[in-house]
Every structure is written in C-alpha cells, then in structure tokens.
PDB file of C-alpha atoms in Angstrom:
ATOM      1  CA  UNK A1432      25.984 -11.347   0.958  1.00  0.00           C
ATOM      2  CA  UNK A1433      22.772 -11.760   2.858  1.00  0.00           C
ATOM      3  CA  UNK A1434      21.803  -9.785   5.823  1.00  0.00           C
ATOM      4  CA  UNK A1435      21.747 -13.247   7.680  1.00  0.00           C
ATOM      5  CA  UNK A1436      25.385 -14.412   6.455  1.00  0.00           C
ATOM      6  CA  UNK A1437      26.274 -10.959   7.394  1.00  0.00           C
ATOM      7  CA  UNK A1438      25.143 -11.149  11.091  1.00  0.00           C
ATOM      8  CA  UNK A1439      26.798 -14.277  11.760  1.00  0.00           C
ATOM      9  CA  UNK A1440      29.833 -13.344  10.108  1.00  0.00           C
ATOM     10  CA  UNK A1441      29.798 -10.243  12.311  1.00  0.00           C
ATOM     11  CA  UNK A1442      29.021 -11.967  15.482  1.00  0.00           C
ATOM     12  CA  UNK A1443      32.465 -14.664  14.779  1.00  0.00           C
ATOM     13  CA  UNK A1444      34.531 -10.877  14.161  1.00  0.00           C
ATOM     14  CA  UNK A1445      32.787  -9.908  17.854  1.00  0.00           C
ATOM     15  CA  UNK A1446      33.579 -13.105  19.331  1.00  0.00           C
ATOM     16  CA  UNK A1447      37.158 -13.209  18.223  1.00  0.00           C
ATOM     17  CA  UNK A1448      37.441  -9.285  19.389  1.00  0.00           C
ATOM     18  CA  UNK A1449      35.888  -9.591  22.429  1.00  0.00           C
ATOM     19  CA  UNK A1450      33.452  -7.147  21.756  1.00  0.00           C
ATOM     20  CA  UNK A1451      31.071  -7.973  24.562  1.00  0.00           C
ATOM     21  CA  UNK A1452      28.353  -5.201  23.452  1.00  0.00           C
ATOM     22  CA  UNK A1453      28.221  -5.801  19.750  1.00  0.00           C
ATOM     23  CA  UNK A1454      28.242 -10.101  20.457  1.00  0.00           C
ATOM     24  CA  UNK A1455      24.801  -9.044  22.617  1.00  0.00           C
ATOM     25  CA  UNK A1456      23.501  -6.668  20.207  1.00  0.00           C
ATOM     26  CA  UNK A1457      23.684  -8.888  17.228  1.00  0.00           C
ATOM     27  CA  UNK A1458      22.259 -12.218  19.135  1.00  0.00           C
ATOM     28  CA  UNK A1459      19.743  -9.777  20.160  1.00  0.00           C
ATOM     29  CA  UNK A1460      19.242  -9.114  16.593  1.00  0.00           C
ATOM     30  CA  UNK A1461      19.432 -12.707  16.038  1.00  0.00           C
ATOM     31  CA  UNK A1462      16.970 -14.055  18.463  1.00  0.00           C
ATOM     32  CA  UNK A1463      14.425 -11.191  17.379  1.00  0.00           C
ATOM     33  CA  UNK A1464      14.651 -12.531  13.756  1.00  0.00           C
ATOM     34  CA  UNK A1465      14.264 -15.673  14.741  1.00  0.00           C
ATOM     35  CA  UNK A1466      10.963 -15.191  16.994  1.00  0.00           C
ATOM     36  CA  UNK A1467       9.690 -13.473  14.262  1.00  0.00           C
ATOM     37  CA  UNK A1468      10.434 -16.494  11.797  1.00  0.00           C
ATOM     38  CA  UNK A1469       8.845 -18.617  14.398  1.00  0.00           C
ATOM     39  CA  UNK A1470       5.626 -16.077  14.223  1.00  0.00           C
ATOM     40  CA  UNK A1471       5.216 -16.506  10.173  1.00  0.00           C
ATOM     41  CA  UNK A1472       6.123 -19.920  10.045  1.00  0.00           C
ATOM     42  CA  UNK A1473       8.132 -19.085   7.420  1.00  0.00           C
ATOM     43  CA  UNK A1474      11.932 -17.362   6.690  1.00  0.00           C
ATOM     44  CA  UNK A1475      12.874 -14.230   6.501  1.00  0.00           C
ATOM     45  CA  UNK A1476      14.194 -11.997   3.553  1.00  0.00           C
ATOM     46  CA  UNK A1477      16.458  -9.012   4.542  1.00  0.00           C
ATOM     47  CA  UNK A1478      13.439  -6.535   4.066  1.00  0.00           C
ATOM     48  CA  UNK A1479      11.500  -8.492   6.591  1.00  0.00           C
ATOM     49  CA  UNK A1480      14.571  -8.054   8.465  1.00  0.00           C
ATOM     50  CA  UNK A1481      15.114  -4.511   8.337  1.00  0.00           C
ATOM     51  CA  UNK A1482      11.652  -4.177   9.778  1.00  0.00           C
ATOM     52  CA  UNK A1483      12.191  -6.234  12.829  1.00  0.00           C
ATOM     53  CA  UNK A1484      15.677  -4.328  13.291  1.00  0.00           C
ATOM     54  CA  UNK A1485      13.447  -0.526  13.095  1.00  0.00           C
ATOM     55  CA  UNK A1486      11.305  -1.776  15.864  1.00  0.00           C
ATOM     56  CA  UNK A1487      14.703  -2.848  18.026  1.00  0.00           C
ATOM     57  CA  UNK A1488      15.630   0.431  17.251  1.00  0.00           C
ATOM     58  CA  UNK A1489      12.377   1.884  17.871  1.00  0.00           C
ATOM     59  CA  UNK A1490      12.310   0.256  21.150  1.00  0.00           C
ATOM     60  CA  UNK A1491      15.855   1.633  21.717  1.00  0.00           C
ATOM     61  CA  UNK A1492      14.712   5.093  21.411  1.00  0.00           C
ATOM     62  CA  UNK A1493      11.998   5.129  23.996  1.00  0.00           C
ATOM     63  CA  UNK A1494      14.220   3.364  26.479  1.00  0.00           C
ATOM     64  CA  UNK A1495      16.629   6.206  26.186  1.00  0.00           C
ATOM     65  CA  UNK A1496      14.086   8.515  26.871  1.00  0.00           C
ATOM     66  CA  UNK A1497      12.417   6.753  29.757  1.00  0.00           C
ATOM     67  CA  UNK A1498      16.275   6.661  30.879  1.00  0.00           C
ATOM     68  CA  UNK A1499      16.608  10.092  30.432  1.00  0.00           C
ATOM     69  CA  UNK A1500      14.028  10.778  32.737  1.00  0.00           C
ATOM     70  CA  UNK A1501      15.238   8.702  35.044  1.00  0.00           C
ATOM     71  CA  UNK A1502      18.818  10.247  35.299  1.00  0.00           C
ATOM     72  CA  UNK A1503      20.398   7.104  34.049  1.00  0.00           C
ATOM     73  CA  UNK A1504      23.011   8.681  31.857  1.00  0.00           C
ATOM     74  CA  UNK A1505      25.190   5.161  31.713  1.00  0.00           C
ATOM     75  CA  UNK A1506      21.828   2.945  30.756  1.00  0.00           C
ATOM     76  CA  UNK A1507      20.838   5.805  28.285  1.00  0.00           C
ATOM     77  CA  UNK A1508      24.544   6.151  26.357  1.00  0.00           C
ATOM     78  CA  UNK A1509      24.568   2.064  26.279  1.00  0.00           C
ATOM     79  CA  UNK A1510      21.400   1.870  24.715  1.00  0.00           C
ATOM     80  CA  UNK A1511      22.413   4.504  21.821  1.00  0.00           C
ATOM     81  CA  UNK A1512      25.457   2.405  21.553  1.00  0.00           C
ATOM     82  CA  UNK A1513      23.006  -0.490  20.236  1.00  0.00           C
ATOM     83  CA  UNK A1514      21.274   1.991  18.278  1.00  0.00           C
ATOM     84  CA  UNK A1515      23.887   2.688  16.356  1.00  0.00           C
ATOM     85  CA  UNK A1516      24.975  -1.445  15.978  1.00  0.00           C
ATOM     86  CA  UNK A1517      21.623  -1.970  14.843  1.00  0.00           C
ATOM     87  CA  UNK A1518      22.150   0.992  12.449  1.00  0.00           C
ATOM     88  CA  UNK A1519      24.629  -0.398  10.724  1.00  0.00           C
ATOM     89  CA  UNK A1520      22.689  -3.184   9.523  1.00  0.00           C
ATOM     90  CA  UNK A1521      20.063  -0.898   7.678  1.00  0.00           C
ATOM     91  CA  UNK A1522      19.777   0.437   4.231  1.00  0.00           C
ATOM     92  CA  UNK A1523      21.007   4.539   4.566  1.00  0.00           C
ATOM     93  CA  UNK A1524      17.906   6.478   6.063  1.00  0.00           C
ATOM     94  CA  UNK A1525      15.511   8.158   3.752  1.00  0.00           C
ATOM     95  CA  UNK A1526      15.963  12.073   3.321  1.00  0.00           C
ATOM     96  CA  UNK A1527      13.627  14.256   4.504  1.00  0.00           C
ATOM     97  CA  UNK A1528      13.513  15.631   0.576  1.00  0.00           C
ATOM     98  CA  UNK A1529      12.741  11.848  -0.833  1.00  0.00           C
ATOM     99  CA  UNK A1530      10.296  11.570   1.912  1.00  0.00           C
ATOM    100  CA  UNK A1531       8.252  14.491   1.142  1.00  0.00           C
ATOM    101  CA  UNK A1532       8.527  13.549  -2.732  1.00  0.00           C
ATOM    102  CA  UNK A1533       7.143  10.000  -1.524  1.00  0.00           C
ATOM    103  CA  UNK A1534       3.811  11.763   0.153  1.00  0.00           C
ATOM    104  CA  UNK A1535       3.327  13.881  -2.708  1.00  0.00           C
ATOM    105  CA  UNK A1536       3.402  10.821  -5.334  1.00  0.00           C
ATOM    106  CA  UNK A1537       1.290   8.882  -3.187  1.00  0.00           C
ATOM    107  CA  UNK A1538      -1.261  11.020  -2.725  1.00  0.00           C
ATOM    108  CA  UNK A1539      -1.313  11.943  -6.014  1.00  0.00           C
ATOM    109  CA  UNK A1540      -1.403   8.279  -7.075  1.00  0.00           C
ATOM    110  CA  UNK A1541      -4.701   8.139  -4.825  1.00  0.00           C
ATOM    111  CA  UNK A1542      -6.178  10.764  -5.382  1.00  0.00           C
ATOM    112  CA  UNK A1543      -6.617  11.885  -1.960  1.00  0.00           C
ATOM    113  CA  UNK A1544      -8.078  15.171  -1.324  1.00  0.00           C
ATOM    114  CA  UNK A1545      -8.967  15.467   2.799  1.00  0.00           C
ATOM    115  CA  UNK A1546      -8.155  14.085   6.132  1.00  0.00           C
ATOM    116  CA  UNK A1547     -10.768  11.004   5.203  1.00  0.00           C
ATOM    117  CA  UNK A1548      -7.838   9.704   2.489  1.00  0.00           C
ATOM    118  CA  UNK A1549      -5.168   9.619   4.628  1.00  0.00           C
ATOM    119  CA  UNK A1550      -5.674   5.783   5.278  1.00  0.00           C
ATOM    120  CA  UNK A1551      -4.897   5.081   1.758  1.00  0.00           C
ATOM    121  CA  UNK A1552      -2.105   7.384   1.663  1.00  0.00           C
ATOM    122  CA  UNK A1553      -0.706   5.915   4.668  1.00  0.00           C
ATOM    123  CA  UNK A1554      -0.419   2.357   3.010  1.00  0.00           C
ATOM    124  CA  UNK A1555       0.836   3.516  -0.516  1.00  0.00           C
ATOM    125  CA  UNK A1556       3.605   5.336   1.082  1.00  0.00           C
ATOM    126  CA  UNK A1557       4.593   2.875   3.556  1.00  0.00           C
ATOM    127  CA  UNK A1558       4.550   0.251   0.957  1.00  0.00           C
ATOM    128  CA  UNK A1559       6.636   2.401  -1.025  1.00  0.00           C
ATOM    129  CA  UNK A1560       8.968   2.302   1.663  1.00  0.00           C
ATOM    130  CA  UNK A1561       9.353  -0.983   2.524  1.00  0.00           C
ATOM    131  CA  UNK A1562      12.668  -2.915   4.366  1.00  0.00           C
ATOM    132  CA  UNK A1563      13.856   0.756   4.664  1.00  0.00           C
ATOM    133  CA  UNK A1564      14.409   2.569   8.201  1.00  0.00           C
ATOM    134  CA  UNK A1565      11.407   5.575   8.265  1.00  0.00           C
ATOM    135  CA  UNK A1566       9.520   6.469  11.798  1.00  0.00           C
ATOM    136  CA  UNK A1567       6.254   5.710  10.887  1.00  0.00           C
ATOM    137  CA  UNK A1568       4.927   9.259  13.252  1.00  0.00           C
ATOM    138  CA  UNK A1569       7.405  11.232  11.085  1.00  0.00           C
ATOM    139  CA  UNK A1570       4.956   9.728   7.846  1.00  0.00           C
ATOM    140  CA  UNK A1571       2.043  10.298   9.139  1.00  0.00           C
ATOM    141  CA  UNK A1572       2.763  13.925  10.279  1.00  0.00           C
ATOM    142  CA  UNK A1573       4.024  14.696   6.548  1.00  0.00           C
ATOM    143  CA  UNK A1574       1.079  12.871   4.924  1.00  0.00           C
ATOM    144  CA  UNK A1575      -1.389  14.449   7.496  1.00  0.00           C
ATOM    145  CA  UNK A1576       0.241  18.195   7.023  1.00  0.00           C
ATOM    146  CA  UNK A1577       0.005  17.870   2.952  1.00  0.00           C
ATOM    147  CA  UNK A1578      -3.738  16.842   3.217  1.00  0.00           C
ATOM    148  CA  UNK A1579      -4.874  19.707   5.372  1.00  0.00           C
TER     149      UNK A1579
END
C-alpha cells in the first residue's frame, strides 16, 4: 500500500473516531503534499513524500522550542503530538551506528581528504539517504568532525 492510499485510509479511521488532532495532522500532511505536487508539476512517490513530511516535522521541532521559550507548555505538548503522527508515516530513523558507517563510505567513495571536500561528501551521503528521516545538521556535524 502506498503512502498516499495509506493517508487517506487513515484520515476515513480519524474521521469515523473522531480523532480531531490526527484528521488535522494528516490533511496537514495532505495539503503539504499536494502544494508540493503543485510546485513540480508532477506526482509524488512516497520518498518525495517522506521528505516533505521531515520538513513538517522539522518545522514541528522549532515551534516547540520557540514554545518552550515562551512558556506555552499546552502549544508545545500539541505540537509533539503531531510530531509523533507525522512519525508514524516515516521509514524507522537511521542509527547513529549506520549513520556514521554512511560518512565513512562516502567519503571514502570521494576521496575527500579536508574541510574543502565536504560539499561532495555532503551530497553522496544525503543521496544515500534519501526518502529516509535524518536532520540534515546532525550530517553535516558527523561529516564535518570525520574530515578534520
């Protein structure tokens, strides 16, 4: 089953339940795939899809920080609700182990040496790991600590 046929299925479960926040979070989900189609002119596959789900959730994350700042403990817990909604739709996270195993094969395969390289490592790796959930900052410290 699609990621697509999967959504809508979920969102008819929601409705039925009465499930308020996960019938948002998924036409949220919805909508953003859909502005995104409208973008490239062209459909989606479910990689493309688990990319425009990481930035929701990546979006997600710094509202519940700017929340935190703020003191707004009830706007901060419902946005880590969504988080984890939108969680559920993504592949399992990358270890930390298979991360660092990534770096090292990329850089490796490019035969990067210094700081000057890590533009090429960058790309290898994150084409390695695309349609799967990874904070790009997390990457780029790993790649940037194995090349000093």
């Amino acid at each position: 089953m699609s990621l697509r046929d999967r959504l809508t299925d979920d969102l008819k479960v929601a409705m039925k339940a009465r499930d308020q926040l996960r019938m948002d979070v998924i036409r949220m989900i919805k909508a953003a795939v859909l502005n995104k189609e409208v973008e490239l002119k062209k459909d989606l596959d479910d990689a493309e899809m688990s990319r425009v789900m990481t930035a929701l959730i990546k979006q997600r994350r710094e509202s519940v920080e700017q929340f935190e700042k703020a003191q707004r403990t009830d706007l901060a817990a419902k946005e880590r609700q969504e988080i984890s909604i939108i969680e559920g739709y993504l592949p399992p996270a990358v270890t930390p182990e298979q991360l660092a195993g990534i770096v090292a094969a990329a850089i490796t395969e490019t035969g990067a040496r210094s700081m000057k390289d890590m533009g090429a490592v960058m790309k290898a790796v994150m084409a390695r790991l695309a349609g799967q959930p990874v904070d790009g900052k997390l990457v780029s410290d790993l790649v940037r600590a194995k090349l000093q």
